[in-house]
Short mmCIF file of C-alpha atoms and ligand atoms in Angstrom, two decimals:
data_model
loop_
_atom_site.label_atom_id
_atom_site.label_comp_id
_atom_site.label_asym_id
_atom_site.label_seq_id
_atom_site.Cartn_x
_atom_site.Cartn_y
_atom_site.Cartn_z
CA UNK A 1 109.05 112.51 98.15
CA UNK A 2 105.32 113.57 99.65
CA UNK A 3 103.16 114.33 96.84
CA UNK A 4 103.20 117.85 96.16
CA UNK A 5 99.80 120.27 96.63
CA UNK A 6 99.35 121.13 93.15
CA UNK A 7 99.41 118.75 89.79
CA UNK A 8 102.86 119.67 88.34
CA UNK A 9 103.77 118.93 84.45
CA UNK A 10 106.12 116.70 85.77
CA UNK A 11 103.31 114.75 87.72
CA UNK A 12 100.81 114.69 84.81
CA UNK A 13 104.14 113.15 82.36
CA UNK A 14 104.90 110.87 85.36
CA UNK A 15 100.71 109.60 85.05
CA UNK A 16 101.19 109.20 81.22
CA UNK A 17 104.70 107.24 80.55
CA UNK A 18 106.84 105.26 81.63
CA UNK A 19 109.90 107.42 79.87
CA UNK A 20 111.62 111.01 81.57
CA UNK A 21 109.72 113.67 79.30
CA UNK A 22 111.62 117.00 78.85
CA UNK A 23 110.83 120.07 76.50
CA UNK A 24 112.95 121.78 73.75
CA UNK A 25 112.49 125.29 73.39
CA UNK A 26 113.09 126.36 70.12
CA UNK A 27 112.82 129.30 68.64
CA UNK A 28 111.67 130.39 64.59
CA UNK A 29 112.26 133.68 62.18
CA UNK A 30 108.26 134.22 63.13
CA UNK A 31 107.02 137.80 63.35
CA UNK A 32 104.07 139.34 66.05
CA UNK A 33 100.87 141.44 64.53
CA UNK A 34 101.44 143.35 67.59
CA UNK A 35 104.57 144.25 66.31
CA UNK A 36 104.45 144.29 62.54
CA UNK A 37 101.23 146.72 62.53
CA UNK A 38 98.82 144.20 61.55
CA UNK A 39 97.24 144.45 65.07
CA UNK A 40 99.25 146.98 66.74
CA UNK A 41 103.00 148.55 66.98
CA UNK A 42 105.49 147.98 69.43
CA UNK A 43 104.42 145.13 70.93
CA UNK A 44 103.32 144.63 74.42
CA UNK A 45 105.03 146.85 77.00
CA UNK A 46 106.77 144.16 78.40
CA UNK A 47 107.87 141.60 74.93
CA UNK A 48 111.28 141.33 74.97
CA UNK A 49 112.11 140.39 71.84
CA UNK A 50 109.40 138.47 71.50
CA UNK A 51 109.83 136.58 74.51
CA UNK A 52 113.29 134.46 73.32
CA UNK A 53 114.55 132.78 75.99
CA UNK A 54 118.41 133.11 76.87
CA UNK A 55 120.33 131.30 74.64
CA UNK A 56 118.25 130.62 71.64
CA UNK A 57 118.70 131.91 68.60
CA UNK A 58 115.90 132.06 65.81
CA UNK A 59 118.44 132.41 63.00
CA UNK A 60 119.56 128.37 63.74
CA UNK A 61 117.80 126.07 61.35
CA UNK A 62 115.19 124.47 63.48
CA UNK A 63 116.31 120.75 62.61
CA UNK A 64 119.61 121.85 64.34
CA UNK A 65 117.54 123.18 67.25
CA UNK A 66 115.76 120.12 67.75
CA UNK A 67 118.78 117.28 67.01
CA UNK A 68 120.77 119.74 69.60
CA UNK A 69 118.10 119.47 72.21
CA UNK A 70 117.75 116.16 72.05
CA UNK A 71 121.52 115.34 72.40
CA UNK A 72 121.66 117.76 75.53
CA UNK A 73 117.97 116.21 76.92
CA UNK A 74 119.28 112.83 76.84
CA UNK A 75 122.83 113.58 77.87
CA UNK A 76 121.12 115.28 81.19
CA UNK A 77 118.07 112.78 81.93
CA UNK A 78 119.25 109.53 80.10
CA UNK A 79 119.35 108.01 76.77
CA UNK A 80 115.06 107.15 77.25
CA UNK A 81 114.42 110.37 77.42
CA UNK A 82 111.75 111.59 75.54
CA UNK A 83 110.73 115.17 74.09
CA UNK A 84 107.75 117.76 73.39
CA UNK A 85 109.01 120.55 70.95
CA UNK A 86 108.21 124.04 72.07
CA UNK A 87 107.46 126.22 69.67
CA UNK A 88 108.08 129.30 71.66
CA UNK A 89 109.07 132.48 70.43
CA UNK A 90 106.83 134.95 68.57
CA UNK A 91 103.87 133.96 67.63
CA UNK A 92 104.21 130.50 66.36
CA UNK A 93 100.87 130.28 63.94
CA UNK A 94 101.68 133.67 61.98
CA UNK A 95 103.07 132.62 58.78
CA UNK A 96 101.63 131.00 55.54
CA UNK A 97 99.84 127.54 56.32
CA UNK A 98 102.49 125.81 54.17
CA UNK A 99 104.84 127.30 56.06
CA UNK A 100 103.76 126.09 59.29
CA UNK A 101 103.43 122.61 58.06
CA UNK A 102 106.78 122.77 57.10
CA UNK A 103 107.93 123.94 60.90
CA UNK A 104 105.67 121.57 62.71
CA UNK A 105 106.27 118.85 60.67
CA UNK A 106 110.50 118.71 61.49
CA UNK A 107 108.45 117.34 65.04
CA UNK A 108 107.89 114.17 63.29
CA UNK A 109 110.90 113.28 61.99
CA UNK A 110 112.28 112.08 65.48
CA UNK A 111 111.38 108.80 66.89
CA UNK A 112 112.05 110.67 70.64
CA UNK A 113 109.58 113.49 70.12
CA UNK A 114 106.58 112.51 71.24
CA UNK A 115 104.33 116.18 71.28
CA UNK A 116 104.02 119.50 69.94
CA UNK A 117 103.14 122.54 72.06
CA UNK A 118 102.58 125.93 69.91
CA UNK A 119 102.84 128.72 71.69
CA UNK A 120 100.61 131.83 70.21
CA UNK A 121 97.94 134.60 70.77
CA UNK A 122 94.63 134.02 70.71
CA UNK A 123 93.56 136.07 68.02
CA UNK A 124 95.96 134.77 65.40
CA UNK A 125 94.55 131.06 64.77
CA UNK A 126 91.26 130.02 62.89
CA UNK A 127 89.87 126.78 61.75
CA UNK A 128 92.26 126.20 58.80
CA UNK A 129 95.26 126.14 61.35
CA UNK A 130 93.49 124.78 64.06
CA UNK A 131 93.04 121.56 61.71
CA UNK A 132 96.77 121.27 60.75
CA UNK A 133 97.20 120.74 64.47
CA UNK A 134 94.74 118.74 65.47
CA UNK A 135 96.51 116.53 61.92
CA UNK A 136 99.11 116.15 64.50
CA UNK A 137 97.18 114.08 66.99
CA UNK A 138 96.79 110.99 64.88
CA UNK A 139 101.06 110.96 65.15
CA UNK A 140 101.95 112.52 68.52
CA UNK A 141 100.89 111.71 71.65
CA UNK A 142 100.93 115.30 72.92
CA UNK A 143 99.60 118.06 70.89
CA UNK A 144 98.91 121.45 73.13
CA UNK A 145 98.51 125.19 71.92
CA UNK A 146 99.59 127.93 74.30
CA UNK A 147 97.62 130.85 74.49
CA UNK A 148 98.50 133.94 75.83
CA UNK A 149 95.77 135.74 77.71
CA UNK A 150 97.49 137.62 80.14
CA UNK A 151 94.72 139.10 82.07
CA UNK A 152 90.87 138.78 82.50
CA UNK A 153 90.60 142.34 82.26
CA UNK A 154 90.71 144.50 78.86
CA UNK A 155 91.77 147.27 80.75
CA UNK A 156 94.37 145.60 81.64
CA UNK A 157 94.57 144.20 77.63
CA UNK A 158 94.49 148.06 76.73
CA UNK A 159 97.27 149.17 79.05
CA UNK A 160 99.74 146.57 77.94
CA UNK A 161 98.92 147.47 74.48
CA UNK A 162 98.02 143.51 73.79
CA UNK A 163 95.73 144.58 70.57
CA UNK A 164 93.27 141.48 71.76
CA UNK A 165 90.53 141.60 73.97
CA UNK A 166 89.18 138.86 76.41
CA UNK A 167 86.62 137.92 74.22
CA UNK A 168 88.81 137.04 71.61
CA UNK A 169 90.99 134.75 73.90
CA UNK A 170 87.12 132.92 74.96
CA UNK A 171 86.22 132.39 71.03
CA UNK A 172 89.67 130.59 70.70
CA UNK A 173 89.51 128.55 73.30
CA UNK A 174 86.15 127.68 72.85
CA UNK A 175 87.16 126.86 68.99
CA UNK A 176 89.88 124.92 69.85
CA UNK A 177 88.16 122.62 72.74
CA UNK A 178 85.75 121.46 69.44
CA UNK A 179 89.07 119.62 68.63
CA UNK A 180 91.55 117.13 70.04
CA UNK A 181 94.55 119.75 70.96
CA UNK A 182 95.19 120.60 74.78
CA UNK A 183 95.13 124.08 75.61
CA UNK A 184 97.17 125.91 78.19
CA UNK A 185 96.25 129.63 79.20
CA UNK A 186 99.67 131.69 79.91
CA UNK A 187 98.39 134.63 83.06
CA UNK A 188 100.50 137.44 84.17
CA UNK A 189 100.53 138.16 88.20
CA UNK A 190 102.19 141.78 89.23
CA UNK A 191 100.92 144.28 86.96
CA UNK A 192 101.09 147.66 89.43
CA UNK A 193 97.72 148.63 88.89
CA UNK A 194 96.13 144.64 89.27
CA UNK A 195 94.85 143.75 92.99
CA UNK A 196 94.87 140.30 94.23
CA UNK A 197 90.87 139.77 92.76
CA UNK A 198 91.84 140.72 89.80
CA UNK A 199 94.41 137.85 89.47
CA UNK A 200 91.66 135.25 90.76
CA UNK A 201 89.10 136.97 88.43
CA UNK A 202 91.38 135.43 85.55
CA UNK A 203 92.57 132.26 87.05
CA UNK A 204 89.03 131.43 87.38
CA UNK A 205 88.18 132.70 83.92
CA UNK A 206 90.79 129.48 82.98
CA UNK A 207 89.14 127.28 85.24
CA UNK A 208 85.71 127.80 84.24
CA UNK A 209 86.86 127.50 80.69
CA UNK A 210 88.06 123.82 81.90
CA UNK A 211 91.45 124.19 79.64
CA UNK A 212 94.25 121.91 80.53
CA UNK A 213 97.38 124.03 81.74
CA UNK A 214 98.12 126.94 82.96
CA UNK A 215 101.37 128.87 83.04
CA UNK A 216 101.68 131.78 85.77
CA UNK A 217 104.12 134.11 85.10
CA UNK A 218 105.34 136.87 87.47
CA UNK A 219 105.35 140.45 85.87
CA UNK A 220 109.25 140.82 84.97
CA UNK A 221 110.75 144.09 83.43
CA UNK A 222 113.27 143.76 81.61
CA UNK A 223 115.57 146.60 80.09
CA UNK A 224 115.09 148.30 76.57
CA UNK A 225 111.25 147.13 76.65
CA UNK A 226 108.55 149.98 77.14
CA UNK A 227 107.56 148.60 80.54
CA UNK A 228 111.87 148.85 81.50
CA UNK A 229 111.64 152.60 80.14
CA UNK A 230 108.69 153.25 82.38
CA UNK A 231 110.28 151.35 85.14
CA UNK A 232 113.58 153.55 85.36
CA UNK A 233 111.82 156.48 85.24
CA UNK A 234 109.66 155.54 88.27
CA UNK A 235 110.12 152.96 89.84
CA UNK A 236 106.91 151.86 90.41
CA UNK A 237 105.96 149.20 93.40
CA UNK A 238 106.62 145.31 92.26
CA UNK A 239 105.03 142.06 94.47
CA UNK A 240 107.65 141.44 96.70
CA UNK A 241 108.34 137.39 96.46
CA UNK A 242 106.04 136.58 99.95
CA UNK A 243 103.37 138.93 97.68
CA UNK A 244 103.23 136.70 95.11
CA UNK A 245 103.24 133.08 96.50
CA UNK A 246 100.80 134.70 98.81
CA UNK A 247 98.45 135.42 95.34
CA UNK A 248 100.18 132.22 94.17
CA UNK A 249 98.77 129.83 96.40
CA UNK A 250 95.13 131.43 96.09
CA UNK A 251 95.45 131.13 92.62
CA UNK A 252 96.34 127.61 92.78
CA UNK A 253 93.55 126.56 95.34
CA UNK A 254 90.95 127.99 92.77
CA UNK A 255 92.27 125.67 89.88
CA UNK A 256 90.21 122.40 89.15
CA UNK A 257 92.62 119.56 90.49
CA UNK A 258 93.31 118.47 86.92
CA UNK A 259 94.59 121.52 85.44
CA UNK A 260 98.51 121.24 84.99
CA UNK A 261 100.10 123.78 86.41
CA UNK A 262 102.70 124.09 84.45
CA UNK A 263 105.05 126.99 85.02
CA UNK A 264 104.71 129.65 88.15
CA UNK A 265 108.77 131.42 87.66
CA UNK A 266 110.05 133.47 85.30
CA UNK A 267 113.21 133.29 84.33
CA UNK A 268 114.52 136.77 82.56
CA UNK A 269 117.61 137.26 81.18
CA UNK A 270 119.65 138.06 84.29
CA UNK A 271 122.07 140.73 81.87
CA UNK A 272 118.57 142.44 80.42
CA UNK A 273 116.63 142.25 84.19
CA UNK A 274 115.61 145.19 85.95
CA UNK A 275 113.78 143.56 88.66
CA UNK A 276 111.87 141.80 90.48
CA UNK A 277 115.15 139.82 91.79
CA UNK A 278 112.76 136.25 91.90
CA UNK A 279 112.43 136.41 88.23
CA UNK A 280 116.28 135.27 88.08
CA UNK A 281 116.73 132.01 87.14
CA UNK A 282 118.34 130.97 90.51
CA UNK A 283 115.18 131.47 92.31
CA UNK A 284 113.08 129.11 90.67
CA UNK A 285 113.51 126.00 93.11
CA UNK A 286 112.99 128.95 96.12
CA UNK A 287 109.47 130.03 94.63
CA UNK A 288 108.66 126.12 94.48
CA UNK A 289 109.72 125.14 98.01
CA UNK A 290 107.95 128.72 99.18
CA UNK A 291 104.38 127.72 97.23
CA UNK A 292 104.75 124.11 98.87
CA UNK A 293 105.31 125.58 102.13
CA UNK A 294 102.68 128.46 102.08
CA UNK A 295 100.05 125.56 100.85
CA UNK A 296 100.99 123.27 103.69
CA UNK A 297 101.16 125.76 105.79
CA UNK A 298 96.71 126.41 104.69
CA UNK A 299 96.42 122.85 104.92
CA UNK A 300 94.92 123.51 101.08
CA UNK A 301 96.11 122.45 97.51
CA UNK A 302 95.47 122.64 94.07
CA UNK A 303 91.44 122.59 94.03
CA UNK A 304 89.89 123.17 97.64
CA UNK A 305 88.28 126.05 96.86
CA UNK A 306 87.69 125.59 92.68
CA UNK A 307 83.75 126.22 93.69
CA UNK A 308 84.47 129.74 94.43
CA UNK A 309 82.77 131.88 92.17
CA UNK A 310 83.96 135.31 91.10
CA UNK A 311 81.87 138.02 88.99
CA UNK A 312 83.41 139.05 85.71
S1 SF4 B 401 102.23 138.78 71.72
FE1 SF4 B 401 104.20 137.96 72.44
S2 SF4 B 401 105.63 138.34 70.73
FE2 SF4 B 401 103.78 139.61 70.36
S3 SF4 B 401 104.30 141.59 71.24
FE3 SF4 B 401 103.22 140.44 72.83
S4 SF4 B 401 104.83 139.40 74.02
FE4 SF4 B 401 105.77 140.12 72.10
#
């Protein structure tokens, strides 16, 4: 197979090791201060409880999680498979420091896990938890935080009801690149009032930050969230799917070559979906062979224009 125009996860595991890598998602009785009134109430318009993805379930002990997702990884991709434990729902670094030791530490108990990725927001870390993850890269070979920043634009921050501004995800990052974890910036494309600059005004707010992945997620709605309430009572205009690879492909062509791009579907609950239809799960190979095409079709990829500069 050609190589493809943008550096995939799949591409940056196949650089690193020899062995298939896979993720397990798991999911953890954690909270959000955007939901418990620390930060805010309610959430963002769009959480959906807390972003759990189909089929997990917080209540299962997480060794269970893990030993499950390692059975069904290696029954899938071979018994050399190899895993990186997702620490997904929620936000995964709100809880007592002993607390999260005790989570993050179930990682190390398998000789097949080889990372940690800890999914979170960026105003709910500091340097005490920061350290107990960078602890983590003296035994794992992959230790990443995921950050949610959403947009560049606290307008945008505002409307969503995020209760973080922009500034607050640059502090973190910049905290966290003074250590030895990888950072990944998670951006939303398809909110009705965002234009296509505003999406590159944040993609290049990741690139100039030089963090390590990005995830690109289109705007879902799903039912009994805010956003879904809003939604039903007027249906407001979504990207169709030539829209978004169109905003897609720019975004990619902005990113520094080395940046992982490491997610660009969504995949909602199909029962709890309103729309757009490409956010179901069956689409997801469609939205890859449609970026691949629309970049070929440029004669661009991941990179060829990262010197573009946009004002913030
Ligand atoms: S930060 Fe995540 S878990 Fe918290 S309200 Fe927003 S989407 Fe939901």
């Amino acid at each position: 197979m050609s190589k493809l125009p943008y550096f995939s996860l799949n591409e940056y595991f196949k650089q690193k090791y020899k062995n298939r890598i896979q993720k397990i998602t798991i999911s953890l009785p954690f909270t959000c201060p955007n939901i418990d009134g620390r930060k805010g109430k309610g959430g963002c318009i769009y959480c959906f409880d807390g972003s759990i993805p189909p089929g997990n379930d917080r209540n299962i002990p997480i060794s269970i999680q893990i030993k499950l997702g390692i059975e069904k990884g290696k029954k899938k991709y071979g018994e050399n498979t190899k895993f990186i434990i997702y620490y997904q729902t929620n936000t995964n670094t709100y809880e007592k420091i002993e607390k999260l030791k005790e989570y993050y530490d179930e990682s190390l108990k398998y000789n097949d896990v080889v990372g940690i990725d800890i999914g979170t927001r960026p105003d709910c870390i500091n340097q005490e938890i920061l350290s107990l993850i960078e602890g983590y890269t003296e035994k794992l070979k992959e230790v990443w935080v995921e950050y949610g920043l959403q947009s560049s634009s606290d307008e945008t921050l505002k409307k969503i009801n995020r209760g973080h501004s922009v500034r607050d995800f640059i502090e973190t990052v910049e905290l966290t690149k003074k250590t030895k974890i990888k950072i990944t910036a998670q951006i939303i494309v398809g909110f009705p009032w965002e234009k296509k600059e505003d999406y590159l005004k944040t993609a290049k707010l990741c690139a100039d930050l030089k963090i390590n992945g990005i995830k690109i997620h289109p705007l879902y709605i799903m039912r009994n969230t805010k956003l879904g309430n809003e939604y039903l009572k007027e249906k407001f205009k979504l990207l169709s799917l030539d829209e978004y690879i169109n905003i897609l492909a720019d975004i990619v062509e902005i990113l520094p070559s080395d940046m992982v791009v490491i997610r660009f579907t969504a995949e909602g609950d199909e029962k709890y979906l309103l729309a757009p239809d490409y956010c179901k799960p069956a689409y997801k190979q469609q939205i890859k062979k449609k970026l691949i095409e629309e970049l070929n079709k440029r004669g661009t990829s991941q990179g060829s224009k990262c010197n573009v500069s946009y004002d913030r």
